[in-house]
Amino acid sequence: MEDAFIVNGGKPLVGTVRLSGAKNVALKTIIAALLFDEKVTLQNIPRISDVIELMHLIKSIGGHAEFIDTNIVEITGSSVNTNKVELLHSSKIRASFLLFAPLLNRFKECYVPNPGGCRIGARPIDRIIDGMRQLGVDVEYDSTSGYYNARVAKDIGGTYTFPKPTHTGTDLLILLSVRGNGMTTIENAAVEPEIDELIEFLNVSGAQIRRNNSTIIIEGVQKLSAKSAYTIGLDRNEAVTFAVLGIASQGSVEIEIPDAWSIKSFLDALEKTGAGVEKKSSNILRFYYRPGLKSYSIETAPHPGFMTDWQPNWAVLMTQAQGETIIHERIFENRFAYVNDLKRLGASVDFVSVPADNPESFYHFQYDENKHYLQAIKIIGPTPLHNGVLTMSDLRAGASLIIATLIAKGESVIQGASILERGYENFCEKVNALGGDIIKV
Ligand code: EPU
């Protein structure tokens, strides 16, 4: 296998796309299932490589995680027999450090390596480690081995206020606190809908978790048990990718949207551009091309703001819009790895300096005043895109390059297909069913 996509672009994508289950819900619910004493069945789990890697990881610590049908996974945590997570598989997925929770619950001490995942900035876990310590876990990092050693020092509980919210950090503190005798309050928690889904899954299984805006209160319970199979929700990131594809390819794509609130900031931004959005029924939206697409600048933000995962898709859409667009990334460093490749296809896109009043609080990563950041780009459109040979760097940048080559006339080659397969299920099949032309080689 070449690990590449060949795209013959320039065709309008038309039809209906069925979204898969959300990657960023699947990963955390599979790990949460290890906290149960009995078997858990999860439905609508996407067959993507991040999920498959996580299942390898679970097997490597003695757990059971198996697809028993196309999108149904069974997980059993009671057979986990080691408190040390291996480096090989965990280095590939960011969510691997959530394994602190089931391992500490079972063994009271564990060894977990520094997390992997898409290389979008330094991605430190300092706030998360602080939070663990505050709730009663002693954590030390051994820089020679790259492993964290964590030990439960007291009943897990207490209050922790995140200095800046973190999505996976919030997940981990919930998972650490959900079983036990303590009471935990997480303040300034992240409020992404994927976290609400984790809370819902745990609560229907006996947990006592309440969220009031950005405060989450967890009353530890002795046991979690799944009364029936739990079905995870649809992937809002995939929804945005296909919506952009429908509009930018000058086509029309109908999508069953998870719930309009979860992508509201995207829909609001689309409205400003004059793109076609038609409500076909309470949860089905049609995204279609309307001539005269206008530029609209965005700043990424935690939910309910414009999500960081969508900005690479937005950049491609804006290459087809009339006027100047500024995209300012506040959540991650290095989330513009697609810029040079977009230029290669003929887009007018450049880094620009957009000053922030108080960068320390404006940016959600660890801001260092001595470092030079490239956090904003300017796009001038519309520009017709042409074919090219490109390389994916991370999942969402990869999706944006595919969108760009699907709207560009001619044959393009995109290296790094496996990066896209980390998070998009049956991507080529779905695109080709809409009249696109993409194959994996
Ligand atoms: N951060 C720190 N210290 C910490 C924790 C986070 O500096 O202790 C920084 C991060 O480096 C980042 C910012 O804070 O700059 C926000 O990080 P957060 O922890 O909120 O993000 P994450 O949990 O690493 C998850 C998703 C991302 C999604 C973001 C935002 C998963 C597995 N990943 O990342 O999804 O973009 O939340 O919602 O759920 C993707 O799917 O492609 C993806 C990157």
XYZ file of C-alpha atoms and ligand atoms in Angstrom:
485
model
C 0.000 0.000 0.000
C 1.183 3.505 -0.868
C -0.795 5.062 1.994
C -2.095 7.756 -0.341
C -5.338 9.008 -1.832
C -5.802 9.753 -5.503
C -8.502 12.333 -6.071
C -10.048 13.366 -9.358
C -11.615 16.645 -8.401
C -13.961 19.189 -9.831
C -17.226 17.257 -9.537
C -20.162 18.623 -7.518
C -21.006 16.309 -4.613
C -24.723 15.624 -4.441
C -26.797 13.363 -2.227
C -27.266 12.259 1.339
C -24.506 11.244 3.692
C -24.959 9.131 6.786
C -22.646 10.224 9.567
C -20.677 7.760 11.682
C -20.449 7.681 15.461
C -18.253 10.401 16.940
C -14.566 9.516 17.299
C -14.138 11.752 20.332
C -17.083 10.102 22.094
C -16.151 6.537 21.099
C -12.637 6.733 22.561
C -13.676 8.037 25.963
C -16.723 5.769 26.357
C -14.640 2.683 25.506
C -12.153 3.653 28.223
C -15.000 4.500 30.634
C -16.381 0.989 30.064
C -13.240 -0.417 31.724
C -14.549 1.052 34.998
C -17.498 -1.352 34.959
C -17.314 -4.784 36.618
C -19.360 -6.415 33.891
C -19.330 -6.424 30.117
C -20.400 -3.218 28.350
C -21.824 -3.035 24.839
C -21.422 0.177 22.852
C -23.221 0.782 19.569
C -22.481 3.105 16.647
C -18.732 2.914 17.285
C -16.869 3.985 14.122
C -14.364 1.510 12.654
C -11.538 4.010 12.508
C -7.912 3.373 13.292
C -7.896 5.384 16.543
C -10.594 3.047 17.898
C -8.761 -0.031 16.629
C -5.502 1.169 18.216
C -7.315 1.744 21.495
C -8.731 -1.774 21.359
C -5.193 -3.170 20.844
C -4.085 -1.148 23.831
C -6.891 -2.509 26.002
C -6.027 -6.075 24.969
C -2.366 -5.420 25.770
C -3.309 -4.759 29.421
C -5.465 -7.900 29.611
C -8.861 -6.290 28.904
C -11.341 -7.431 26.304
C -12.480 -5.118 23.504
C -13.922 -6.579 20.327
C -16.165 -5.559 17.439
C -19.030 -8.080 17.531
C -20.799 -6.430 14.594
C -19.933 -3.663 12.120
C -20.267 -0.871 14.673
C -20.899 -2.696 17.935
C -18.115 -3.147 20.456
C -18.037 -5.269 23.599
C -15.662 -4.241 26.367
C -14.772 -6.034 29.586
C -12.437 -4.414 32.063
C -12.506 -7.031 34.820
C -9.747 -9.082 33.161
C -7.233 -6.198 33.076
C -4.148 -7.720 34.688
C -1.355 -5.173 34.513
C -1.021 -1.612 35.749
C 1.504 -0.615 33.104
C 0.393 0.668 29.705
C 2.680 -0.194 26.806
C 4.343 2.568 24.822
C 3.742 1.208 21.312
C -0.026 1.607 21.003
C -0.507 4.383 23.541
C 1.913 6.648 21.693
C -0.503 6.649 18.771
C -3.617 7.958 20.504
C -4.038 11.036 22.628
C -6.889 9.564 24.667
C -4.580 6.811 25.995
C -3.789 8.704 29.173
C -7.474 8.414 30.168
C -6.385 4.874 31.142
C -5.115 6.420 34.386
C -8.726 6.236 35.599
C -9.570 2.521 35.226
C -6.028 1.472 36.248
C -6.017 3.580 39.409
C -9.503 2.357 40.218
C -8.351 -1.251 39.964
C -4.721 -1.204 41.171
C -4.363 2.136 43.075
C -1.041 2.602 41.290
C -0.186 2.636 37.591
C 2.358 3.563 34.902
C 1.125 5.417 31.837
C 3.354 6.901 29.103
C 3.241 10.472 27.877
C 0.299 10.674 25.449
C 0.521 10.547 21.657
C -2.047 11.740 19.122
C -1.979 14.329 16.359
C 1.068 16.599 16.621
C -0.778 19.901 16.792
C 1.498 21.904 19.053
C 3.278 20.826 22.189
C 0.055 19.452 23.770
C 1.368 19.324 27.352
C -0.758 17.784 30.117
C 0.374 19.998 33.006
C -3.158 21.133 33.970
C -4.395 17.587 33.902
C -1.602 16.368 36.194
C -2.293 19.300 38.564
C -5.939 18.304 38.663
C -5.097 14.679 39.463
C -2.831 15.782 42.310
C -5.500 18.096 43.688
C -7.996 15.234 43.820
C -5.620 12.986 45.766
C -3.392 11.206 43.234
C 0.400 11.410 43.605
C 1.922 11.696 40.133
C 5.577 11.665 39.138
C 7.086 11.825 35.683
C 10.242 9.901 34.794
C 11.797 11.759 31.864
C 14.205 8.924 31.106
C 11.434 6.368 30.501
C 8.709 8.831 29.407
C 6.291 7.281 31.914
C 4.055 8.825 34.547
C 3.774 6.896 37.800
C 0.478 7.634 39.592
C -0.601 6.457 43.061
C -3.908 6.995 44.865
C -2.953 8.766 48.109
C -6.469 9.173 49.609
C -10.135 8.799 48.644
C -10.376 10.664 45.352
C -12.284 13.920 45.792
C -12.038 17.641 46.404
C -12.246 20.708 44.217
C -10.107 21.546 41.238
C -10.358 24.673 39.120
C -8.784 24.383 35.701
C -6.751 27.557 35.003
C -7.947 27.134 31.394
C -10.435 24.459 30.368
C -9.190 21.220 28.834
C -11.423 18.724 27.072
C -9.594 15.459 27.786
C -8.524 16.831 31.180
C -12.175 17.262 32.128
C -12.891 13.710 30.915
C -10.078 12.303 33.019
C -11.102 14.045 36.251
C -14.676 12.813 35.744
C -13.491 9.243 35.158
C -11.152 9.353 38.158
C -13.930 10.533 40.482
C -16.913 8.576 39.247
C -16.280 5.459 41.361
C -15.413 5.811 45.018
C -16.436 7.472 48.258
C -15.514 11.077 47.523
C -17.221 14.166 46.229
C -15.449 16.059 43.428
C -16.080 19.506 42.030
C -14.417 20.491 38.764
C -14.563 24.195 38.068
C -13.869 25.949 34.771
C -14.408 22.554 33.157
C -14.631 22.141 29.384
C -18.243 21.994 28.119
C -17.888 20.246 24.765
C -20.971 18.145 23.832
C -18.709 15.069 23.745
C -18.188 15.525 27.491
C -21.950 15.681 28.040
C -22.229 12.381 26.221
C -19.672 10.821 28.529
C -21.642 12.133 31.520
C -24.885 10.767 30.082
C -23.356 7.332 29.459
C -22.022 7.200 33.026
C -25.249 8.512 34.581
C -27.463 5.950 32.828
C -25.061 3.366 34.274
C -25.517 4.517 37.879
C -23.133 7.476 38.210
C -24.051 10.685 40.020
C -22.703 13.534 37.910
C -24.199 16.994 37.504
C -23.037 19.802 35.260
C -24.023 23.387 35.870
C -22.425 25.488 33.130
C -18.696 24.962 33.599
C -18.944 23.364 37.049
C -19.187 19.589 37.233
C -20.008 17.829 40.500
C -19.346 14.120 40.848
C -20.529 12.068 43.786
C -18.552 8.827 43.763
C -20.620 5.625 43.468
C -19.610 2.061 44.353
C -20.580 0.441 41.091
C -21.324 1.183 37.456
C -23.433 -1.228 35.456
C -24.801 -1.032 31.937
C -28.475 -1.980 31.857
C -28.460 -2.224 28.077
C -26.265 -1.389 25.102
C -25.400 2.310 24.882
C -25.516 4.026 21.479
C -23.101 6.878 20.978
C -24.073 9.961 18.975
C -23.091 11.117 15.502
C -19.830 12.876 14.689
C -20.278 16.648 14.466
C -16.805 17.076 12.967
C -17.729 14.749 10.132
C -20.962 16.732 9.693
C -18.969 19.939 9.189
C -16.566 18.275 6.729
C -19.421 17.015 4.521
C -21.342 20.284 4.792
C -18.278 22.155 3.534
C -17.797 19.565 0.794
C -21.374 20.049 -0.394
C -21.042 23.824 -0.566
C -17.447 24.160 -1.798
C -17.873 21.546 -4.555
C -20.895 23.524 -5.819
C -23.108 20.584 -4.941
C -25.796 19.774 -2.388
C -25.390 17.398 0.556
C -28.095 16.367 3.032
C -26.981 15.390 6.501
C -28.751 14.193 9.611
C -27.214 16.567 12.132
C -26.492 15.246 15.666
C -28.230 18.271 17.148
C -28.143 21.766 15.731
C -26.763 23.227 18.984
C -23.569 21.204 18.692
C -22.624 22.946 15.407
C -24.458 26.239 15.977
C -21.358 28.417 15.647
C -20.633 26.787 12.270
C -24.217 27.335 11.091
C -24.086 30.959 12.270
C -20.844 31.529 10.343
C -22.315 29.871 7.230
C -25.278 32.217 7.381
C -22.912 35.196 7.106
C -21.398 33.757 3.922
C -24.693 33.353 2.114
C -24.113 29.613 1.623
C -27.262 27.541 1.152
C -28.582 25.811 4.268
C -32.075 24.350 4.114
C -33.843 22.688 7.011
C -35.448 19.607 5.469
C -36.878 18.320 8.746
C -36.197 18.781 12.452
C -32.751 17.155 12.203
C -31.917 17.020 8.492
C -30.105 19.918 6.896
C -29.196 20.379 3.252
C -25.975 22.282 2.555
C -25.735 23.601 -0.971
C -23.902 26.030 -3.169
C -25.325 29.467 -3.875
C -23.421 31.832 -6.170
C -21.720 34.810 -4.532
C -20.311 33.137 -1.426
C -18.965 35.878 0.876
C -15.907 35.755 3.119
C -16.379 35.591 6.888
C -13.584 35.730 9.470
C -13.587 33.443 12.489
C -11.722 32.924 15.753
C -11.675 29.448 17.212
C -12.939 28.995 20.775
C -14.075 26.279 23.165
C -17.718 25.208 22.854
C -20.082 26.908 22.062
C -17.571 28.891 19.987
C -16.261 28.017 16.531
C -14.466 24.725 17.076
C -10.748 24.418 16.342
C -11.333 21.139 14.460
C -13.439 22.993 11.893
C -11.098 25.841 11.003
C -9.051 23.875 8.406
C -12.353 23.042 6.628
C -13.399 26.691 6.883
C -10.121 27.811 5.310
C -10.820 25.758 2.184
C -14.371 27.067 1.956
C -13.094 30.621 2.229
C -10.725 30.132 -0.725
C -13.961 30.046 -2.738
C -15.512 33.122 -1.074
C -15.408 36.715 -2.258
C -13.146 38.915 -0.120
C -10.674 38.601 2.718
C -10.985 36.086 5.561
C -8.932 36.011 8.757
C -8.802 32.741 10.701
C -7.390 33.127 14.197
C -6.597 29.914 16.087
C -6.829 30.210 19.882
C -6.917 26.592 21.084
C -3.857 24.838 19.650
C -0.430 25.863 18.421
C 0.560 24.602 14.954
C -2.918 24.017 13.621
C -2.141 25.513 10.240
C -0.087 22.659 8.850
C -2.263 22.683 5.724
C -1.348 26.229 4.656
C 1.617 25.439 2.397
C -0.306 22.665 0.681
C -3.293 24.951 0.044
C -0.893 27.453 -1.508
C 0.429 24.688 -3.722
C -3.105 24.296 -5.102
C -3.246 27.977 -5.971
C -4.976 29.414 -2.911
C -4.060 32.888 -1.733
C -3.325 32.191 1.919
C -0.632 33.647 4.169
C 0.225 33.893 7.837
C -0.578 37.264 9.356
C 0.026 38.793 12.743
C -3.204 39.574 14.591
C -2.360 40.990 18.016
C -4.293 39.756 21.042
C -4.878 42.130 23.988
C -3.962 39.615 26.650
C -2.401 36.636 24.867
C -1.899 34.724 28.119
C -5.649 34.371 28.590
C -6.691 34.680 24.935
C -4.829 31.543 23.864
C -5.770 28.217 25.409
C -2.357 26.616 25.000
C 0.522 27.420 27.344
C 1.491 30.832 26.012
C 5.189 31.735 26.213
C 5.912 35.412 25.602
C 9.413 34.590 24.341
C 8.118 32.378 21.582
C 6.989 33.520 18.144
C 3.569 32.151 17.278
C 1.818 31.928 13.907
C -1.801 31.869 15.045
C -3.632 33.623 12.210
C -3.939 33.335 8.448
C -5.425 35.568 5.778
C -7.195 34.129 2.760
C -8.153 36.164 -0.263
C -10.774 34.682 -2.535
C -12.198 33.427 -4.639
C -9.390 31.496 -6.296
C -9.884 28.464 -8.512
C -7.828 25.591 -7.070
C -5.824 23.251 -9.269
C -4.483 19.738 -8.693
C -1.280 18.930 -6.816
C 0.741 16.448 -4.779
C 0.235 16.991 -1.070
C 1.053 15.444 2.313
C -1.240 15.215 5.332
C 0.160 16.242 8.678
C -2.742 15.755 11.074
C -6.314 14.535 10.926
C -8.245 17.779 10.461
C -5.607 19.367 8.221
C -5.801 16.151 6.176
C -9.578 16.447 5.808
C -9.194 19.997 4.562
C -6.659 18.943 1.903
C -9.075 16.286 0.683
C -11.853 18.886 0.427
C -9.498 21.169 -1.483
C -8.504 18.464 -3.989
C -12.122 17.366 -4.426
C -13.064 20.875 -5.515
C -9.887 21.377 -7.601
C -10.016 20.266 -11.223
C -7.694 17.407 -12.173
C -5.909 14.544 -10.447
C -4.229 15.063 -7.082
C -2.225 12.755 -4.875
C -2.356 13.105 -1.101
C 0.186 11.181 0.949
C -0.663 9.979 4.463
C -4.073 8.341 3.933
C -3.755 6.505 7.257
C -3.862 9.853 9.067
C -7.373 10.487 7.738
C -8.403 6.943 8.595
C -7.704 7.704 12.263
C -10.921 9.648 12.424
C -13.138 9.294 9.330
C -14.989 6.026 8.715
C -15.507 4.843 5.098
C -14.502 8.278 3.836
C -13.858 7.273 0.210
C -17.109 5.260 0.007
C -19.114 8.188 1.368
C -17.526 10.714 -1.000
C -17.872 8.432 -4.024
C -21.547 7.784 -3.213
C -22.035 11.551 -3.562
C -20.460 11.524 -7.018
C -16.874 12.283 -5.972
C -13.847 10.382 -7.193
C -11.337 9.344 -4.556
C -9.475 6.074 -4.106
C -6.970 4.849 -1.589
C -3.824 3.272 -3.012
N -3.389 22.024 27.287
C -2.342 22.352 28.106
N -2.195 21.645 29.273
C -3.043 20.645 29.630
C -4.112 20.316 28.775
C -4.279 21.031 27.597
O -1.557 23.250 27.827
O -2.858 20.047 30.710
C -3.582 22.804 26.044
C -3.513 21.954 24.776
O -2.174 21.786 24.351
C -4.332 22.776 23.821
C -5.417 23.389 24.718
O -4.900 23.324 26.042
O -3.552 23.782 23.256
C -6.764 22.658 24.664
O -6.533 21.270 24.876
P -7.671 20.239 25.284
O -7.136 19.411 26.394
O -8.955 20.956 25.482
O -7.803 19.378 23.942
P -7.605 17.807 23.830
O -8.364 17.157 24.901
O -6.173 17.506 23.644
C -9.735 17.331 22.419
C -10.031 16.578 21.162
C -9.519 17.407 20.000
C -10.292 18.726 19.994
C -10.106 19.441 21.327
C -10.975 20.674 21.466
C -9.978 14.222 21.749
C -9.244 12.940 21.720
N -9.349 15.282 21.224
O -8.331 17.538 22.460
O -9.832 16.701 18.824
O -9.781 19.537 18.965
O -10.441 18.566 22.421
O -12.319 20.312 21.558
O -11.103 14.276 22.230
C -9.391 15.831 16.681
O -10.379 15.115 16.818
O -8.768 15.932 15.600
C -8.893 16.598 17.831
C -7.694 17.155 17.858
